[in-house]
Amino acid sequence: MSDHPPAERPDDEPDPLEALFGGQVPPQMREALESMGLGSLDPSQLQQMRAQMEMLLGGGGGDDGPVNSTLAHDVARQVVAQAGDTSIGDATRRDVEQVVQVASLWLDQVTDFPRPDGPARALSRAEWVEATLPVWIRLTTPVAQGLQSAMNDAMQQQLGQLGTEGMGAIPGIPPGMNPAALMGQMEPMIRRMSASMFGGQVGQAVGALAGETLSGTEVGIPLLGDESVAMLPANVATFAEGLEIDGGEVHLYLAVREAARVRLFAAVSWLGPQLLTAVEEYARDMRINTEGIEEAVRSVDPQDPEAMQAALGEGLFAVEPSPAQQAALTRLETLLALVEGWVDVVSARATEPHLPHVEALAEAVRRRRATGGPAEKTFASLVGLELRPRRLRDAANLWSSLEAAGGPSGRDEAWGHPDVAPTAADLDDPLGYADRRGSGEDALTISDEDIERLLSSGDDPDAGAPDREG
């Protein structure tokens, strides 16, 4: 019999073990649990343990993906609610619609790219979470998959070192149990714990970003999945408080930037997918700090998910990027710089005739980027990526040079195809790129060269074909 008999309880007080496990507990299991002191839990301990078990087993949402999207959603909404969020009233929605309408009219004068089809949207922080979370889940899934694999490998290594004879050292595990059999039982739990851990991280990061981001695509990536021009009025108002400029002017300037960015993504169909792919490729090749994972497995109680999450979150990513990551990072930084450089130039052209403090507002945006904006912090915590357009000044010079040589049309034609869009090498020599574009040197794509070579081969069907003999 147990040395810890259950304490007497009033008839109307629930059995803590039945409450914990959701029903009758078999006598043998009850005796084992009571021997560990679990038969006399007070309500607060019971609630905490149930929460930990739900987290460990996947949050109760039936979400089997590498990232527990249900938990990510709930945590993000909770972060937003705790920080404070207000619903958007009709008057605010009308204000945003009018501001975006004016911004679109100004942009019509400085770019040939057409207006996007999407509406103007005034978003609360919670609405921004709802609208963008699917893309965040997509971008972080490759890292979550790597984390699951690393946790499995670390656990297998630890069990392998114990061996069959050492299994009895683990509480509750009978001596002589096959480590492979135990690992087979533990793998589903590890997957759920990893998905919950990463889902919680995503929720925390996205919830925090919702409190700072000013508009739908401020991060430089099309997060909303449509062509709407979205503003977060509460965050815009907070940003304007730190400036000695009328709030209406600040809102107009930021709306022009957002409308320009959305217009660019809508007109250049290849741009958004390439940005998202570059982030995914970087994340897919992210090397997990396996030594840190192994140390967490050794030092943390596996029955304490919060402690495990904290331990795994510290130093999760390897410091040095792989060659594949470096290539993806260079491509991503170049695209981000080109996007933000184009937005800087076009927004300046659109607002200078109408707003008195354009330079001060542009400087405020530059300072926000230089100090590591909310997007950079979010990507650093989720995929180990410093998302910063480092070559922004070079990109702005390139777009200005193209504009000076060929007007707005000459500037925007450089987005016509990814094969002729500016590269990192072109950012080294913006004037040279503009000269080459002006002379038509970059107008010929690889496929055009192939066609020209085939045409020059005359009627000989074998001319220019590879030698098949040998």
XYZ file of C-alpha atoms in Angstrom:
470
model
C 0.000 0.000 0.000
C 1.052 3.613 -0.407
C 2.945 5.337 2.395
C 1.051 8.499 1.456
C -2.656 7.891 2.062
C -4.874 10.452 0.416
C -5.880 13.334 2.628
C -9.482 13.505 3.763
C -11.541 15.708 1.457
C -15.041 17.117 1.836
C -17.614 15.282 -0.227
C -18.082 18.269 -2.539
C -14.341 18.716 -3.265
C -13.203 17.158 -6.566
C -10.634 14.394 -6.609
C -7.464 16.124 -7.906
C -6.248 13.064 -9.794
C -9.596 12.570 -11.531
C -9.654 16.277 -12.359
C -6.111 16.081 -13.712
C -6.678 13.039 -15.913
C -10.290 13.696 -16.822
C -11.968 10.695 -15.241
C -11.549 7.599 -13.123
C -7.942 6.654 -12.328
C -7.103 2.911 -12.110
C -6.159 1.800 -8.568
C -2.586 0.828 -9.474
C -2.010 4.133 -11.236
C -3.585 6.032 -8.339
C -1.283 4.330 -5.856
C 1.777 5.190 -7.921
C 0.721 8.820 -8.311
C -0.155 9.206 -4.641
C 3.233 7.769 -3.689
C 4.749 10.721 -5.563
C 2.658 13.179 -3.577
C 0.165 13.925 -6.336
C -2.889 12.904 -4.369
C -3.126 16.086 -2.315
C -2.726 18.842 -4.882
C -4.334 22.159 -4.105
C -6.368 23.849 -6.880
C -3.556 26.224 -7.935
C -1.068 23.367 -8.280
C -3.655 21.359 -10.194
C -4.289 24.212 -12.634
C -0.570 24.754 -13.227
C 0.070 21.062 -13.827
C -2.847 20.749 -16.236
C -1.580 23.771 -18.173
C 1.881 22.239 -18.398
C 0.486 18.905 -19.549
C -1.658 20.586 -22.202
C 1.377 22.483 -23.433
C 3.483 19.333 -23.474
C 0.856 17.427 -25.407
C 0.369 20.125 -28.011
C -1.942 22.669 -26.440
C -5.056 20.583 -26.953
C -5.531 22.024 -30.428
C -4.956 18.903 -32.496
C -2.213 20.732 -34.402
C 0.303 18.179 -35.703
C 2.530 20.514 -37.759
C 6.136 21.444 -36.898
C 4.781 24.728 -35.513
C 1.716 24.543 -33.277
C -0.241 27.256 -35.065
C -3.113 27.082 -32.589
C -0.785 27.851 -29.708
C 1.018 30.527 -31.756
C -2.309 32.219 -32.432
C -3.447 32.067 -28.818
C -0.130 33.340 -27.436
C 0.050 36.184 -29.967
C -3.490 37.288 -29.151
C -2.707 37.094 -25.442
C 0.426 39.245 -25.867
C -1.594 41.821 -27.797
C -4.386 41.831 -25.217
C -1.972 42.254 -22.314
C -0.213 45.162 -24.046
C -3.541 46.821 -24.814
C -5.517 46.907 -28.025
C -8.551 48.839 -29.144
C -11.062 47.974 -31.814
C -11.164 50.147 -34.908
C -14.165 52.452 -35.057
C -15.982 53.571 -38.184
C -14.493 57.071 -38.030
C -10.951 55.688 -37.908
C -11.659 53.355 -40.823
C -12.940 56.280 -42.893
C -9.850 58.323 -41.994
C -7.542 55.546 -43.166
C -9.520 55.098 -46.389
C -9.212 58.826 -47.121
C -5.493 58.915 -46.308
C -4.794 55.932 -48.569
C -6.896 57.482 -51.337
C -4.789 60.662 -51.211
C -1.579 58.613 -51.098
C -2.679 56.689 -54.186
C -3.429 59.895 -56.088
C 0.032 61.238 -55.327
C 1.687 57.980 -56.379
C -0.230 57.999 -59.677
C 1.830 61.068 -60.621
C 5.258 59.492 -60.060
C 5.023 55.835 -61.176
C 3.477 53.937 -64.055
C 2.704 50.973 -61.828
C -1.091 50.757 -61.483
C -2.991 50.918 -58.232
C -3.499 47.521 -56.596
C -6.999 46.085 -56.502
C -7.130 45.658 -52.723
C -8.937 48.036 -50.366
C -7.556 50.334 -47.697
C -7.667 48.634 -44.296
C -7.388 50.009 -40.785
C -6.177 47.157 -38.595
C -6.093 46.714 -34.866
C -3.106 44.823 -33.504
C -5.198 41.685 -33.088
C -6.451 41.962 -36.678
C -2.866 42.294 -37.901
C -1.994 39.071 -36.040
C -4.918 37.256 -37.673
C -3.981 38.547 -41.127
C -0.248 37.809 -41.030
C 0.140 34.707 -38.841
C -0.207 32.171 -41.716
C 2.848 33.661 -43.439
C 4.840 33.661 -40.188
C 4.009 29.962 -39.736
C 5.158 29.258 -43.294
C 8.457 31.110 -42.818
C 9.310 29.459 -39.505
C 8.305 25.889 -40.378
C 11.745 24.933 -41.824
C 13.464 25.969 -38.577
C 10.876 24.125 -36.488
C 11.501 20.970 -38.523
C 15.224 21.291 -37.836
C 14.542 21.754 -34.138
C 12.417 18.599 -33.986
C 15.154 16.601 -35.673
C 17.838 18.006 -33.354
C 15.785 17.230 -30.242
C 15.187 13.661 -31.428
C 18.879 13.185 -32.172
C 19.893 14.567 -28.776
C 17.450 12.301 -26.947
C 18.583 9.262 -28.930
C 22.192 10.038 -28.076
C 21.425 10.334 -24.374
C 19.482 7.051 -24.308
C 22.190 5.343 -26.338
C 24.810 6.362 -23.807
C 22.731 4.906 -20.980
C 22.266 1.595 -22.769
C 19.849 -1.158 -21.788
C 21.432 -1.708 -18.393
C 21.338 1.960 -17.472
C 17.671 2.538 -18.297
C 16.686 1.851 -14.700
C 18.403 5.105 -13.718
C 15.505 7.009 -15.311
C 12.640 7.377 -12.809
C 9.678 5.216 -13.757
C 11.566 3.228 -16.419
C 12.077 -0.489 -15.657
C 15.678 -1.773 -15.847
C 16.530 -3.594 -19.066
C 14.102 -1.680 -21.274
C 15.244 -1.331 -24.872
C 16.304 2.317 -25.525
C 14.980 2.102 -29.082
C 11.558 1.034 -27.803
C 11.522 3.902 -25.324
C 12.565 6.339 -28.024
C 9.735 5.121 -30.211
C 7.304 5.970 -27.421
C 8.934 9.346 -26.762
C 9.184 10.611 -30.348
C 5.529 11.718 -30.606
C 5.859 13.575 -27.307
C 9.086 15.241 -28.474
C 7.397 16.332 -31.707
C 4.487 17.831 -29.812
C 6.755 19.500 -27.277
C 8.937 20.953 -30.036
C 5.888 22.191 -31.969
C 4.458 23.746 -28.823
C 7.754 25.327 -27.872
C 8.203 26.882 -31.301
C 4.535 27.822 -31.527
C 4.906 29.708 -28.264
C 7.994 31.482 -29.606
C 6.218 32.470 -32.815
C 3.242 33.739 -30.835
C 5.424 35.823 -28.517
C 7.382 37.349 -31.411
C 4.384 38.088 -33.634
C 2.395 39.481 -30.708
C 5.268 41.818 -29.818
C 5.678 42.874 -33.458
C 1.956 43.678 -33.656
C 2.536 46.332 -31.007
C 5.226 48.083 -33.061
C 4.676 47.636 -36.794
C 3.123 50.619 -38.551
C 1.645 49.020 -41.662
C 0.997 45.743 -43.413
C 4.287 45.419 -45.312
C 6.638 47.570 -43.212
C 8.862 44.517 -42.713
C 9.563 44.577 -46.461
C 7.759 41.301 -47.145
C 4.134 40.821 -48.319
C 2.702 39.349 -45.135
C -1.007 39.896 -45.755
C -1.297 37.746 -48.861
C -3.477 40.245 -50.715
C -3.168 43.694 -52.287
C -4.740 45.694 -49.478
C -3.032 48.820 -48.145
C -3.158 48.227 -44.395
C -2.313 50.713 -41.644
C -2.251 50.246 -37.864
C -3.596 53.603 -36.605
C -2.737 53.009 -32.932
C 0.913 52.291 -33.736
C 1.110 55.195 -36.181
C -0.160 57.521 -33.454
C 2.487 56.231 -31.041
C 5.210 56.740 -33.669
C 3.990 60.287 -34.326
C 4.200 61.186 -30.629
C 7.983 61.178 -30.796
C 8.072 63.656 -33.675
C 7.415 67.381 -33.651
C 5.240 67.021 -36.733
C 1.474 67.069 -37.125
C 0.023 63.582 -36.745
C -1.983 63.878 -39.944
C 1.158 64.580 -41.954
C 2.918 61.607 -40.365
C -0.012 59.341 -41.235
C -0.066 60.576 -44.832
C 3.661 60.035 -45.290
C 3.525 56.499 -43.896
C 0.455 55.720 -46.014
C 2.340 56.796 -49.143
C 5.201 54.440 -48.234
C 2.834 51.544 -47.595
C 0.797 52.189 -50.745
C 4.021 52.378 -52.780
C 5.258 49.074 -51.392
C 1.943 47.305 -52.019
C 1.817 48.778 -55.529
C 5.307 47.425 -56.213
C 4.464 43.918 -54.966
C 1.240 43.908 -56.997
C 2.893 45.086 -60.226
C 6.040 42.947 -59.972
C 4.550 39.479 -59.634
C 7.863 37.668 -59.106
C 9.104 39.918 -56.284
C 6.998 38.779 -53.315
C 7.484 35.046 -53.982
C 11.253 35.508 -54.335
C 11.454 37.367 -51.024
C 9.493 34.661 -49.217
C 11.534 31.915 -50.888
C 14.807 33.566 -49.854
C 13.680 33.626 -46.209
C 12.551 29.983 -46.414
C 15.835 28.889 -48.015
C 17.807 30.626 -45.293
C 15.641 29.031 -42.609
C 15.724 25.593 -44.241
C 19.525 25.467 -44.052
C 19.643 26.890 -40.525
C 21.984 24.793 -38.422
C 20.657 24.097 -34.962
C 23.097 24.383 -32.061
C 23.059 20.657 -31.273
C 25.417 21.043 -28.317
C 22.952 23.476 -26.772
C 20.075 21.066 -27.428
C 21.988 18.190 -25.837
C 22.844 20.317 -22.802
C 19.175 21.267 -22.425
C 18.129 17.610 -22.613
C 20.701 16.684 -19.965
C 20.081 19.533 -17.553
C 16.339 20.242 -17.706
C 13.492 18.206 -16.246
C 11.608 16.901 -19.320
C 8.368 17.181 -17.316
C 8.864 20.975 -17.093
C 8.002 22.334 -20.574
C 8.538 25.969 -19.551
C 12.085 25.266 -18.359
C 12.762 23.235 -21.508
C 11.473 26.070 -23.708
C 13.664 28.628 -21.936
C 16.752 26.415 -22.172
C 16.232 25.607 -25.841
C 15.533 29.231 -26.724
C 18.994 30.349 -25.589
C 21.617 30.012 -28.297
C 19.353 27.860 -30.468
C 21.026 28.752 -33.745
C 24.603 28.134 -34.870
C 26.534 31.374 -35.246
C 28.204 30.950 -38.638
C 25.909 30.759 -41.693
C 26.483 27.940 -44.158
C 27.452 28.725 -47.784
C 23.854 28.080 -48.875
C 22.589 30.416 -46.174
C 25.082 33.091 -47.144
C 23.881 32.933 -50.755
C 20.240 33.193 -49.637
C 21.144 36.031 -47.268
C 22.924 38.008 -50.006
C 19.950 37.574 -52.334
C 17.503 38.539 -49.575
C 19.464 41.620 -48.475
C 19.754 42.763 -52.094
C 16.019 42.392 -52.728
C 15.122 44.130 -49.465
C 17.473 46.996 -50.257
C 16.015 47.332 -53.757
C 12.448 47.352 -52.416
C 13.103 49.897 -49.673
C 15.350 52.010 -51.907
C 12.603 52.176 -54.537
C 10.024 53.030 -51.871
C 12.293 55.802 -50.525
C 12.758 57.383 -53.957
C 9.150 57.069 -55.113
C 7.718 58.241 -51.778
C 9.966 61.289 -51.822
C 8.814 62.192 -55.336
C 5.165 61.713 -54.358
C 5.229 63.695 -51.097
C 7.705 66.536 -51.673
C 5.177 68.730 -53.530
C 2.563 68.278 -50.785
C 4.102 67.761 -47.320
C 6.354 70.315 -45.566
C 8.431 67.890 -43.455
C 9.323 65.115 -45.898
C 13.047 65.120 -45.090
C 12.419 64.985 -41.339
C 9.965 62.118 -41.797
C 12.381 60.246 -44.052
C 15.095 60.675 -41.424
C 12.766 59.324 -38.721
C 12.152 56.201 -40.829
C 15.903 55.805 -41.418
C 16.590 56.040 -37.676
C 13.906 53.449 -37.006
C 15.620 51.069 -39.427
C 19.158 51.830 -38.235
C 18.393 51.010 -34.605
C 17.047 47.581 -35.529
C 13.350 47.799 -36.169
C 10.692 45.391 -34.928
C 10.971 43.186 -38.002
C 14.674 42.598 -37.484
C 14.146 41.561 -33.869
C 11.347 39.193 -34.858
C 13.287 37.428 -37.600
C 16.396 37.207 -35.417
C 14.468 35.385 -32.696
C 12.520 33.077 -35.025
C 14.943 32.115 -37.805
C 18.275 33.543 -36.643
C 18.147 36.103 -39.461
C 19.082 39.779 -39.278
C 16.521 41.157 -41.703
C 18.046 44.532 -42.550
C 18.410 46.203 -45.972
C 22.110 46.981 -45.414
C 22.660 48.487 -48.856
C 19.701 50.807 -48.815
C 21.692 53.942 -49.687
C 23.266 52.217 -52.708
C 19.837 51.008 -53.852
C 18.313 54.486 -53.536
C 21.218 55.902 -55.575
C 20.636 53.253 -58.235
C 16.927 54.057 -58.582
C 17.660 57.786 -58.635
C 20.255 57.238 -61.381
C 17.803 55.233 -63.469
C 15.164 57.907 -62.964
C 17.562 60.672 -63.999
C 18.480 58.765 -67.158
C 15.078 57.484 -68.247
C 12.398 59.079 -66.079
C 9.945 57.109 -63.928
C 9.354 54.586 -66.720
C 13.066 53.897 -67.128
C 13.360 53.457 -63.384
C 10.451 51.054 -63.043
C 11.279 48.974 -66.128
C 14.233 47.510 -64.222
C 11.693 45.423 -62.276
C 10.427 43.842 -65.509
C 12.049 40.439 -65.009
C 14.242 38.889 -62.294
C 16.954 38.200 -64.902
C 17.440 41.930 -65.573
C 16.708 43.297 -62.092
C 19.691 44.885 -60.312
C 22.028 42.528 -58.465
C 24.376 42.936 -55.509
C 27.171 43.692 -58.007
C 25.036 46.429 -59.578
C 24.648 48.069 -56.172
C 28.447 48.434 -56.157
C 28.197 50.581 -59.286
C 24.768 52.245 -59.530
C 25.851 54.731 -62.215
C 27.381 51.959 -64.310
C 24.163 49.954 -64.087
C 22.143 52.982 -65.166
C 24.500 53.533 -68.123
C 24.206 49.902 -69.194
C 20.418 50.041 -68.954
C 20.391 53.249 -70.972
C 22.568 51.745 -73.710
C 20.477 48.564 -73.837
C 23.309 46.277 -72.709
C 21.114 44.600 -70.100
C 18.059 44.269 -72.311
C 19.129 40.897 -73.734
C 18.248 37.956 -71.524
C 19.792 34.504 -71.715
C 16.830 33.102 -73.588
C 17.140 35.896 -76.172
C 20.780 34.976 -76.714
C 19.788 31.361 -77.233
C 17.217 32.388 -79.831
C 19.754 34.630 -81.608
C 22.300 31.795 -81.729
C 19.732 29.387 -83.162
C 18.655 31.898 -85.804
C 22.264 32.541 -86.835
C 22.855 28.803 -87.348
C 20.913 28.907 -90.648
C 19.241 25.800 -92.008
C 21.710 23.303 -90.565
C 19.751 21.542 -87.787
C 22.979 20.275 -86.206
C 24.717 23.650 -86.112
C 25.341 24.795 -82.588
C 24.231 21.435 -81.164
C 26.533 19.605 -78.755
C 28.781 16.915 -80.244
C 27.145 13.561 -79.523
C 29.997 11.415 -80.835
C 32.659 10.117 -78.684
